[in-house]
Backbone as JSON Lines, residues from 0, in Angstrom:
{"i":0,"aa":"M","n":[11.43,1.47,8.93],"ca":[11.02,1.79,7.58],"c":[10.36,3.16,7.61]}
{"i":1,"aa":"R","n":[10.81,4.05,6.75],"ca":[10.22,5.38,6.68],"c":[8.86,5.32,6.03]}
{"i":2,"aa":"R","n":[8.01,6.26,6.38],"ca":[6.65,6.29,5.87],"c":[6.62,6.35,4.34]}
{"i":3,"aa":"R","n":[7.49,7.14,3.75],"ca":[7.52,7.25,2.29],"c":[7.91,5.92,1.65]}
{"i":4,"aa":"D","n":[8.88,5.24,2.25],"ca":[9.26,3.93,1.72],"c":[8.1,2.95,1.82]}
{"i":5,"aa":"F","n":[7.37,3.03,2.92],"ca":[6.22,2.16,3.11],"c":[5.16,2.4,2.04]}
{"i":6,"aa":"I","n":[4.85,3.67,1.77],"ca":[3.85,4.0,0.76],"c":[4.33,3.57,-0.62]}
{"i":7,"aa":"A","n":[5.61,3.72,-0.9],"ca":[6.15,3.26,-2.19],"c":[5.99,1.75,-2.31]}
{"i":8,"aa":"L","n":[6.26,1.05,-1.23],"ca":[6.09,-0.4,-1.23],"c":[4.63,-0.76,-1.45]}
{"i":9,"aa":"L","n":[3.74,-0.02,-0.82],"ca":[2.31,-0.24,-1.0],"c":[1.91,-0.02,-2.46]}
{"i":10,"aa":"G","n":[2.48,1.0,-3.07],"ca":[2.19,1.27,-4.49],"c":[2.65,0.14,-5.38]}
{"i":11,"aa":"A","n":[3.82,-0.39,-5.1],"ca":[4.31,-1.52,-5.89],"c":[3.44,-2.75,-5.67]}
{"i":12,"aa":"A","n":[2.99,-2.96,-4.43],"ca":[2.11,-4.09,-4.15],"c":[0.78,-3.94,-4.87]}
{"i":13,"aa":"A","n":[0.31,-2.72,-4.98],"ca":[-0.96,-2.48,-5.67],"c":[-0.82,-2.77,-7.15]}
{"i":14,"aa":"A","n":[0.35,-2.59,-7.7],"ca":[0.56,-2.82,-9.13],"c":[0.57,-4.3,-9.48]}
{"i":15,"aa":"W","n":[0.87,-5.16,-8.53],"ca":[0.98,-6.59,-8.8],"c":[-0.26,-7.18,-9.46]}
{"i":16,"aa":"P","n":[-1.49,-7.0,-8.93],"ca":[-2.64,-7.62,-9.59],"c":[-2.98,-6.98,-10.93]}
{"i":17,"aa":"I","n":[-2.46,-5.8,-11.19],"ca":[-2.76,-5.11,-12.43],"c":[-2.0,-5.72,-13.6]}
{"i":18,"aa":"A","n":[-0.84,-6.27,-13.34],"ca":[0.02,-6.75,-14.41],"c":[-0.71,-7.74,-15.33]}
{"i":19,"aa":"A","n":[-1.45,-8.65,-14.77],"ca":[-2.16,-9.63,-15.59],"c":[-3.26,-8.98,-16.42]}
{"i":20,"aa":"R","n":[-3.97,-8.02,-15.84],"ca":[-5.05,-7.36,-16.57],"c":[-4.54,-6.37,-17.6]}
{"i":21,"aa":"A","n":[-3.32,-5.88,-17.43],"ca":[-2.78,-4.88,-18.34],"c":[-2.62,-5.43,-19.75]}
{"i":22,"aa":"Q","n":[-2.48,-6.72,-19.88],"ca":[-2.31,-7.34,-21.19],"c":[-3.63,-7.42,-21.95]}
{"i":23,"aa":"Q","n":[-4.74,-7.1,-21.34],"ca":[-6.03,-7.19,-21.99],"c":[-6.31,-6.0,-22.91]}
{"i":24,"aa":"G","n":[-5.45,-5.02,-22.95],"ca":[-5.63,-3.89,-23.85],"c":[-6.19,-2.65,-23.18]}
{"i":25,"aa":"A","n":[-7.18,-2.76,-22.36],"ca":[-7.75,-1.6,-21.68],"c":[-6.82,-1.15,-20.56]}
{"i":26,"aa":"M","n":[-6.82,0.14,-20.3],"ca":[-5.99,0.66,-19.22],"c":[-6.57,0.24,-17.88]}
{"i":27,"aa":"P","n":[-5.78,-0.45,-17.05],"ca":[-6.29,-0.86,-15.74],"c":[-6.54,0.36,-14.85]}
{"i":28,"aa":"V","n":[-7.48,0.2,-13.93],"ca":[-7.83,1.28,-13.02],"c":[-7.58,0.83,-11.59]}
{"i":29,"aa":"I","n":[-6.82,1.63,-10.86],"ca":[-6.6,1.4,-9.43],"c":[-7.62,2.24,-8.68]}
{"i":30,"aa":"G","n":[-8.33,1.62,-7.77],"ca":[-9.22,2.36,-6.88],"c":[-8.46,2.68,-5.61]}
{"i":31,"aa":"F","n":[-8.31,3.93,-5.31],"ca":[-7.57,4.37,-4.12],"c":[-8.56,5.05,-3.2]}
{"i":32,"aa":"M","n":[-8.79,4.44,-2.04],"ca":[-9.7,5.06,-1.07],"c":[-8.96,5.29,0.24]}
{"i":33,"aa":"S","n":[-9.31,6.42,0.86],"ca":[-8.64,6.77,2.1],"c":[-9.62,7.43,3.06]}
{"i":34,"aa":"A","n":[-9.41,7.18,4.33],"ca":[-10.21,7.82,5.36],"c":[-9.8,9.29,5.52]}
{"i":35,"aa":"R","n":[-8.67,9.65,4.96],"ca":[-8.13,10.99,5.12],"c":[-8.56,11.9,3.97]}
{"i":36,"aa":"S","n":[-7.92,13.05,3.85],"ca":[-8.17,13.99,2.77],"c":[-6.94,14.04,1.86]}
{"i":37,"aa":"P","n":[-7.1,14.54,0.63],"ca":[-5.93,14.68,-0.25],"c":[-4.87,15.6,0.36]}
{"i":38,"aa":"E","n":[-5.3,16.64,1.04],"ca":[-4.36,17.58,1.66],"c":[-3.53,16.92,2.75]}
{"i":39,"aa":"D","n":[-4.11,15.96,3.45],"ca":[-3.39,15.25,4.51],"c":[-2.53,14.12,3.97]}
{"i":40,"aa":"S","n":[-2.62,13.87,2.67],"ca":[-1.98,12.69,2.09],"c":[-0.97,13.02,1.0]}
{"i":41,"aa":"V","n":[-0.52,14.25,0.93],"ca":[0.37,14.68,-0.16],"c":[1.63,13.81,-0.22]}
{"i":42,"aa":"D","n":[2.32,13.66,0.89],"ca":[3.56,12.87,0.9],"c":[3.29,11.41,0.56]}
{"i":43,"aa":"G","n":[2.22,10.86,1.12],"ca":[1.87,9.47,0.84],"c":[1.52,9.24,-0.62]}
{"i":44,"aa":"L","n":[0.8,10.17,-1.21],"ca":[0.44,10.04,-2.63],"c":[1.67,10.14,-3.52]}
{"i":45,"aa":"E","n":[2.58,11.01,-3.16],"ca":[3.83,11.13,-3.93],"c":[4.6,9.81,-3.89]}
{"i":46,"aa":"A","n":[4.7,9.22,-2.73],"ca":[5.4,7.94,-2.59],"c":[4.63,6.82,-3.29]}
{"i":47,"aa":"F","n":[3.31,6.84,-3.23],"ca":[2.48,5.85,-3.91],"c":[2.74,5.89,-5.42]}
{"i":48,"aa":"R","n":[2.71,7.08,-5.98],"ca":[2.95,7.22,-7.43],"c":[4.38,6.8,-7.8]}
{"i":49,"aa":"R","n":[5.33,7.12,-6.92],"ca":[6.72,6.73,-7.18],"c":[6.84,5.19,-7.16]}
{"i":50,"aa":"G","n":[6.14,4.55,-6.22],"ca":[6.16,3.09,-6.16],"c":[5.54,2.47,-7.4]}
{"i":51,"aa":"L","n":[4.46,3.05,-7.86],"ca":[3.85,2.56,-9.1],"c":[4.82,2.7,-10.27]}
{"i":52,"aa":"K","n":[5.46,3.86,-10.34],"ca":[6.4,4.12,-11.44],"c":[7.55,3.12,-11.41]}
{"i":53,"aa":"E","n":[8.04,2.82,-10.22],"ca":[9.11,1.83,-10.09],"c":[8.65,0.45,-10.54]}
{"i":54,"aa":"G","n":[7.34,0.2,-10.43],"ca":[6.76,-1.06,-10.92],"c":[6.38,-1.01,-12.39]}
{"i":55,"aa":"G","n":[6.67,0.11,-13.06],"ca":[6.4,0.22,-14.48],"c":[5.05,0.84,-14.81]}
{"i":56,"aa":"F","n":[4.39,1.46,-13.84],"ca":[3.07,2.06,-14.06],"c":[3.12,3.56,-13.85]}
{"i":57,"aa":"T","n":[2.65,4.29,-14.87],"ca":[2.6,5.74,-14.8],"c":[1.17,6.18,-14.99]}
{"i":58,"aa":"E","n":[0.68,6.96,-14.03],"ca":[-0.7,7.43,-14.08],"c":[-0.96,8.19,-15.37]}
{"i":59,"aa":"G","n":[-2.03,7.82,-16.05],"ca":[-2.41,8.47,-17.29],"c":[-1.78,7.86,-18.54]}
{"i":60,"aa":"E","n":[-0.7,7.11,-18.37],"ca":[-0.05,6.47,-19.51],"c":[-0.47,5.0,-19.65]}
{"i":61,"aa":"N","n":[-0.28,4.24,-18.58],"ca":[-0.65,2.83,-18.64],"c":[-1.45,2.36,-17.44]}
{"i":62,"aa":"V","n":[-1.89,3.3,-16.62],"ca":[-2.77,2.99,-15.49],"c":[-3.55,4.26,-15.13]}
{"i":63,"aa":"A","n":[-4.78,4.06,-14.73],"ca":[-5.61,5.17,-14.24],"c":[-5.85,4.95,-12.75]}
{"i":64,"aa":"I","n":[-6.06,6.04,-12.03],"ca":[-6.33,5.94,-10.6],"c":[-7.62,6.71,-10.3]}
{"i":65,"aa":"E","n":[-8.55,6.02,-9.66],"ca":[-9.8,6.64,-9.19],"c":[-9.65,6.87,-7.7]}
{"i":66,"aa":"F","n":[-9.69,8.13,-7.28],"ca":[-9.52,8.47,-5.88],"c":[-10.88,8.67,-5.21]}
{"i":67,"aa":"R","n":[-10.97,8.19,-3.96],"ca":[-12.15,8.4,-3.13],"c":[-11.65,8.79,-1.74]}
{"i":68,"aa":"W","n":[-12.17,9.9,-1.21],"ca":[-11.7,10.44,0.06],"c":[-12.85,10.53,1.05]}
{"i":69,"aa":"A","n":[-12.66,10.0,2.24],"ca":[-13.68,10.09,3.29],"c":[-13.57,11.39,4.07]}
{"i":70,"aa":"L","n":[-12.47,12.09,3.94],"ca":[-12.26,13.38,4.59],"c":[-12.43,13.3,6.11]}
{"i":71,"aa":"G","n":[-12.0,12.19,6.69],"ca":[-12.08,12.01,8.13],"c":[-13.41,11.47,8.62]}
{"i":72,"aa":"D","n":[-14.37,11.31,7.74],"ca":[-15.7,10.8,8.11],"c":[-15.78,9.31,7.77]}
{"i":73,"aa":"Y","n":[-15.47,8.47,8.75],"ca":[-15.42,7.03,8.52],"c":[-16.74,6.45,8.04]}
{"i":74,"aa":"S","n":[-17.83,7.1,8.35],"ca":[-19.14,6.57,7.92],"c":[-19.28,6.61,6.4]}
{"i":75,"aa":"R","n":[-18.44,7.38,5.72],"ca":[-18.49,7.46,4.27],"c":[-17.75,6.31,3.59]}
{"i":76,"aa":"L","n":[-16.9,5.6,4.31],"ca":[-16.05,4.58,3.71],"c":[-16.82,3.46,3.0]}
{"i":77,"aa":"P","n":[-17.89,2.89,3.58],"ca":[-18.6,1.83,2.87],"c":[-19.13,2.28,1.5]}
{"i":78,"aa":"A","n":[-19.65,3.48,1.41],"ca":[-20.16,3.98,0.14],"c":[-19.02,4.21,-0.85]}
{"i":79,"aa":"L","n":[-17.89,4.68,-0.37],"ca":[-16.74,4.89,-1.24],"c":[-16.23,3.56,-1.8]}
{"i":80,"aa":"A","n":[-16.17,2.55,-0.94],"ca":[-15.74,1.23,-1.38],"c":[-16.73,0.65,-2.39]}
{"i":81,"aa":"A","n":[-18.01,0.79,-2.12],"ca":[-19.03,0.28,-3.04],"c":[-18.94,0.99,-4.39]}
{"i":82,"aa":"D","n":[-18.64,2.27,-4.38],"ca":[-18.48,3.02,-5.62],"c":[-17.32,2.46,-6.45]}
{"i":83,"aa":"L","n":[-16.2,2.17,-5.81],"ca":[-15.05,1.6,-6.52],"c":[-15.35,0.2,-7.05]}
{"i":84,"aa":"V","n":[-16.07,-0.58,-6.27],"ca":[-16.47,-1.91,-6.74],"c":[-17.36,-1.78,-7.96]}
{"i":85,"aa":"G","n":[-18.31,-0.85,-7.93],"ca":[-19.18,-0.62,-9.07],"c":[-18.42,-0.14,-10.3]}
{"i":86,"aa":"R","n":[-17.32,0.52,-10.09],"ca":[-16.46,1.01,-11.17],"c":[-15.63,-0.13,-11.75]}
{"i":87,"aa":"Q","n":[-15.63,-1.28,-11.1],"ca":[-14.89,-2.47,-11.5],"c":[-13.4,-2.21,-11.66]}
{"i":88,"aa":"V","n":[-12.83,-1.61,-10.61],"ca":[-11.39,-1.34,-10.61],"c":[-10.62,-2.65,-10.56]}
{"i":89,"aa":"A","n":[-9.36,-2.61,-10.97],"ca":[-8.52,-3.8,-10.97],"c":[-8.05,-4.18,-9.58]}
{"i":90,"aa":"V","n":[-7.86,-3.17,-8.74],"ca":[-7.39,-3.37,-7.37],"c":[-7.86,-2.18,-6.55]}
{"i":91,"aa":"I","n":[-8.08,-2.4,-5.26],"ca":[-8.42,-1.31,-4.35],"c":[-7.27,-1.15,-3.36]}
{"i":92,"aa":"V","n":[-6.74,0.07,-3.3],"ca":[-5.75,0.42,-2.29],"c":[-6.51,1.1,-1.17]}
{"i":93,"aa":"A","n":[-6.53,0.48,-0.01],"ca":[-7.26,1.0,1.15],"c":[-6.26,1.68,2.08]}
{"i":94,"aa":"A","n":[-6.16,3.0,1.95],"ca":[-5.2,3.77,2.74],"c":[-5.93,4.48,3.88]}
{"i":95,"aa":"G","n":[-5.18,4.94,4.83],"ca":[-5.77,5.7,5.92],"c":[-6.14,4.87,7.12]}
{"i":96,"aa":"G","n":[-5.62,3.65,7.19],"ca":[-5.82,2.84,8.38],"c":[-6.84,1.72,8.25]}
{"i":97,"aa":"E","n":[-7.05,1.08,9.37],"ca":[-7.92,-0.09,9.49],"c":[-9.34,0.13,8.96]}
{"i":98,"aa":"P","n":[-10.01,1.26,9.24],"ca":[-11.38,1.44,8.76],"c":[-11.5,1.35,7.23]}
{"i":99,"aa":"S","n":[-10.52,1.87,6.5],"ca":[-10.55,1.79,5.04],"c":[-10.46,0.35,4.57]}
{"i":100,"aa":"G","n":[-9.55,-0.39,5.17],"ca":[-9.39,-1.8,4.79],"c":[-10.63,-2.62,5.08]}
{"i":101,"aa":"L","n":[-11.24,-2.39,6.22],"ca":[-12.45,-3.13,6.58],"c":[-13.62,-2.79,5.66]}
{"i":102,"aa":"A","n":[-13.74,-1.52,5.28],"ca":[-14.82,-1.12,4.37],"c":[-14.62,-1.75,3.0]}
{"i":103,"aa":"A","n":[-13.39,-1.78,2.52],"ca":[-13.11,-2.4,1.22],"c":[-13.38,-3.9,1.28]}
{"i":104,"aa":"K","n":[-12.95,-4.53,2.35],"ca":[-13.17,-5.98,2.49],"c":[-14.65,-6.31,2.51]}
{"i":105,"aa":"A","n":[-15.45,-5.49,3.16],"ca":[-16.89,-5.73,3.23],"c":[-17.57,-5.52,1.87]}
{"i":106,"aa":"A","n":[-16.95,-4.73,1.01],"ca":[-17.57,-4.38,-0.26],"c":[-17.35,-5.42,-1.36]}
{"i":107,"aa":"T","n":[-16.28,-6.22,-1.26],"ca":[-15.99,-7.17,-2.33],"c":[-15.2,-8.37,-1.82]}
{"i":108,"aa":"T","n":[-15.46,-9.5,-2.45],"ca":[-14.66,-10.7,-2.16],"c":[-13.85,-11.11,-3.39]}
{"i":109,"aa":"T","n":[-13.94,-10.32,-4.46],"ca":[-13.25,-10.7,-5.7],"c":[-12.17,-9.72,-6.13]}
{"i":110,"aa":"I","n":[-12.35,-8.44,-5.92],"ca":[-11.34,-7.46,-6.32],"c":[-10.2,-7.48,-5.3]}
{"i":111,"aa":"P","n":[-8.96,-7.59,-5.75],"ca":[-7.84,-7.56,-4.81],"c":[-7.79,-6.25,-4.02]}
{"i":112,"aa":"I","n":[-7.5,-6.37,-2.73],"ca":[-7.41,-5.22,-1.83],"c":[-6.04,-5.21,-1.19]}
{"i":113,"aa":"V","n":[-5.4,-4.05,-1.22],"ca":[-4.1,-3.87,-0.57],"c":[-4.28,-2.8,0.49]}
{"i":114,"aa":"F","n":[-3.9,-3.1,1.73],"ca":[-4.05,-2.16,2.83],"c":[-2.7,-1.88,3.47]}
{"i":115,"aa":"G","n":[-2.67,-0.85,4.26],"ca":[-1.52,-0.54,5.1],"c":[-2.05,-0.04,6.43]}
{"i":116,"aa":"I","n":[-1.66,-0.68,7.51],"ca":[-2.12,-0.28,8.84],"c":[-0.97,-0.32,9.84]}
{"i":117,"aa":"G","n":[-1.2,0.24,10.99],"ca":[-0.19,0.23,12.04],"c":[-0.4,-0.86,13.06]}
{"i":118,"aa":"G","n":[-1.57,-1.49,13.05],"ca":[-1.89,-2.52,14.04],"c":[-1.84,-3.92,13.48]}
{"i":119,"aa":"D","n":[-2.49,-4.83,14.17],"ca":[-2.5,-6.25,13.82],"c":[-3.65,-6.53,12.86]}
{"i":120,"aa":"P","n":[-3.38,-6.87,11.6],"ca":[-4.45,-7.12,10.63],"c":[-5.25,-8.38,10.93]}
{"i":121,"aa":"V","n":[-4.67,-9.33,11.63],"ca":[-5.4,-10.54,12.01],"c":[-6.43,-10.18,13.07]}
{"i":122,"aa":"K","n":[-5.99,-9.48,14.09],"ca":[-6.89,-9.07,15.17],"c":[-7.99,-8.15,14.65]}
{"i":123,"aa":"A","n":[-7.65,-7.31,13.67],"ca":[-8.63,-6.38,13.09],"c":[-9.66,-7.09,12.21]}
{"i":124,"aa":"G","n":[-9.35,-8.31,11.79],"ca":[-10.27,-9.04,10.92],"c":[-10.04,-8.8,9.44]}
{"i":125,"aa":"L","n":[-8.91,-8.21,9.1],"ca":[-8.6,-7.97,7.69],"c":[-8.12,-9.24,6.98]}
{"i":126,"aa":"V","n":[-7.31,-10.04,7.67],"ca":[-6.76,-11.26,7.1],"c":[-6.89,-12.4,8.1]}
{"i":127,"aa":"D","n":[-6.77,-13.63,7.57],"ca":[-6.87,-14.81,8.43],"c":[-5.61,-15.02,9.26]}
{"i":128,"aa":"S","n":[-4.45,-14.82,8.64],"ca":[-3.17,-14.99,9.34],"c":[-2.09,-14.21,8.59]}
{"i":129,"aa":"F","n":[-0.95,-14.04,9.23],"ca":[0.16,-13.37,8.57],"c":[0.71,-14.2,7.42]}
{"i":130,"aa":"S","n":[0.87,-15.49,7.63],"ca":[1.47,-16.34,6.62],"c":[0.52,-16.68,5.48]}
{"i":131,"aa":"R","n":[-0.76,-16.75,5.75],"ca":[-1.76,-17.04,4.73],"c":[-2.95,-16.1,4.92]}
{"i":132,"aa":"P","n":[-2.86,-14.9,4.3],"ca":[-3.91,-13.91,4.52],"c":[-5.29,-14.4,4.11]}
{"i":133,"aa":"G","n":[-5.36,-15.21,3.06],"ca":[-6.64,-15.74,2.6],"c":[-7.47,-14.69,1.88]}
{"i":134,"aa":"G","n":[-8.39,-15.13,1.09],"ca":[-9.29,-14.22,0.39],"c":[-8.59,-13.29,-0.58]}
{"i":135,"aa":"N","n":[-9.15,-12.13,-0.73],"ca":[-8.66,-11.15,-1.7],"c":[-7.94,-9.97,-1.03]}
{"i":136,"aa":"V","n":[-7.61,-10.09,0.24],"ca":[-7.03,-8.98,0.99],"c":[-5.6,-9.3,1.39]}
{"i":137,"aa":"T","n":[-4.71,-8.35,1.14],"ca":[-3.33,-8.47,1.59],"c":[-2.83,-7.07,1.92]}
{"i":138,"aa":"G","n":[-1.7,-6.98,2.57],"ca":[-1.21,-5.65,2.89],"c":[0.05,-5.65,3.71]}
{"i":139,"aa":"V","n":[0.28,-4.5,4.29],"ca":[1.49,-4.27,5.06],"c":[1.09,-3.69,6.41]}
{"i":140,"aa":"T","n":[1.74,-4.16,7.45],"ca":[1.52,-3.6,8.78],"c":[2.85,-3.21,9.38]}
{"i":141,"aa":"L","n":[2.84,-2.13,10.1],"ca":[4.04,-1.68,10.8],"c":[4.03,-2.15,12.25]}
{"i":142,"aa":"L","n":[2.9,-2.71,12.68],"ca":[2.72,-3.2,14.04],"c":[3.1,-2.16,15.1]}
{"i":143,"aa":"T","n":[2.87,-0.9,14.8],"ca":[3.22,0.15,15.74],"c":[2.42,0.05,17.04]}
{"i":144,"aa":"S","n":[1.18,-0.39,16.95],"ca":[0.38,-0.49,18.17],"c":[0.91,-1.57,19.1]}
{"i":145,"aa":"L","n":[1.57,-2.58,18.55],"ca":[2.15,-3.62,19.39],"c":[3.51,-3.2,19.95]}
{"i":146,"aa":"M","n":[4.16,-2.25,19.28],"ca":[5.48,-1.83,19.71],"c":[5.44,-0.74,20.79]}
{"i":147,"aa":"E","n":[4.37,0.01,20.87],"ca":[4.32,1.11,21.83],"c":[4.54,0.67,23.27]}
{"i":148,"aa":"P","n":[3.9,-0.41,23.75],"ca":[4.18,-0.82,25.13],"c":[5.65,-1.18,25.35]}
{"i":149,"aa":"K","n":[6.28,-1.77,24.33],"ca":[7.69,-2.12,24.46],"c":[8.55,-0.85,24.52]}
{"i":150,"aa":"R","n":[8.21,0.13,23.69],"ca":[8.94,1.39,23.71],"c":[8.8,2.07,25.07]}
{"i":151,"aa":"L","n":[7.61,2.05,25.61],"ca":[7.38,2.65,26.92],"c":[8.21,1.92,27.98]}
{"i":152,"aa":"G","n":[8.22,0.59,27.9],"ca":[9.01,-0.18,28.85],"c":[10.48,0.13,28.75]}
{"i":153,"aa":"L","n":[10.98,0.3,27.52],"ca":[12.38,0.64,27.35],"c":[12.69,2.02,27.9]}
{"i":154,"aa":"S","n":[11.79,2.95,27.68],"ca":[12.07,4.31,28.14],"c":[12.04,4.41,29.67]}
{"i":155,"aa":"T","n":[11.28,3.57,30.33],"ca":[11.24,3.65,31.8],"c":[12.39,2.89,32.44]}
{"i":156,"aa":"T","n":[13.0,1.94,31.71],"ca":[14.12,1.19,32.28],"c":[15.45,1.85,32.0]}
{"i":157,"aa":"M","n":[15.49,2.69,30.98],"ca":[16.74,3.37,30.65],"c":[16.75,4.71,31.37]}
{"i":158,"aa":"H","n":[17.77,4.91,32.18],"ca":[17.89,6.15,32.93],"c":[19.06,6.93,32.4]}
{"i":159,"aa":"W","n":[18.81,8.17,32.11],"ca":[19.88,9.03,31.64],"c":[20.57,9.65,32.83]}
{"i":160,"aa":"R","n":[21.87,9.59,32.81],"ca":[22.64,10.18,33.88],"c":[23.7,11.09,33.25]}
{"i":161,"aa":"P","n":[23.82,12.3,33.77],"ca":[24.83,13.2,33.22],"c":[26.22,12.67,33.54]}
{"i":162,"aa":"R","n":[27.11,12.9,32.61],"ca":[28.5,12.47,32.83],"c":[29.14,13.37,33.88]}
{"i":163,"aa":"S","n":[29.86,12.78,34.8],"ca":[30.5,13.54,35.88],"c":[31.89,14.02,35.51]}
{"i":164,"aa":"D","n":[32.39,13.6,34.36],"ca":[33.77,13.98,33.98],"c":[33.82,15.25,33.16]}
{"i":165,"aa":"R","n":[32.74,16.0,33.07],"ca":[32.73,17.24,32.28],"c":[32.97,18.43,33.14]}
């Protein structure tokens, strides 16, 4: 799965809890927090907005997005999450890896949280299990950290040999 496709999927997942609140008349607000900076997230944000649009949500028309950026300083994440909770957003999208998801989870047990990480969300403490995440947290994992040892094993067992018929 390409990174852009993943972010688009994350955007569509973030729109899911908003659908019920959208009927209340007020424009729903998505809280988007990231450990990264906006400059480091241009492609991801483009895909996120495209995913929302595919789900029927257009920023400024029928959904608002409140952005919070840690700018690489993970110690800022708890305050950013608390700020979004205080803003009473409809959903929190915790981008930028495991630290964002954990900060959002620590900040609220009621606002839905959607995360995207490369590792094991169960081991990280984000969810109870893959089949039943439990609580208000759900997301997507690429399990890249679990695949790296397998990739290394494959690369050491596969030997390239030049063809002798050339």
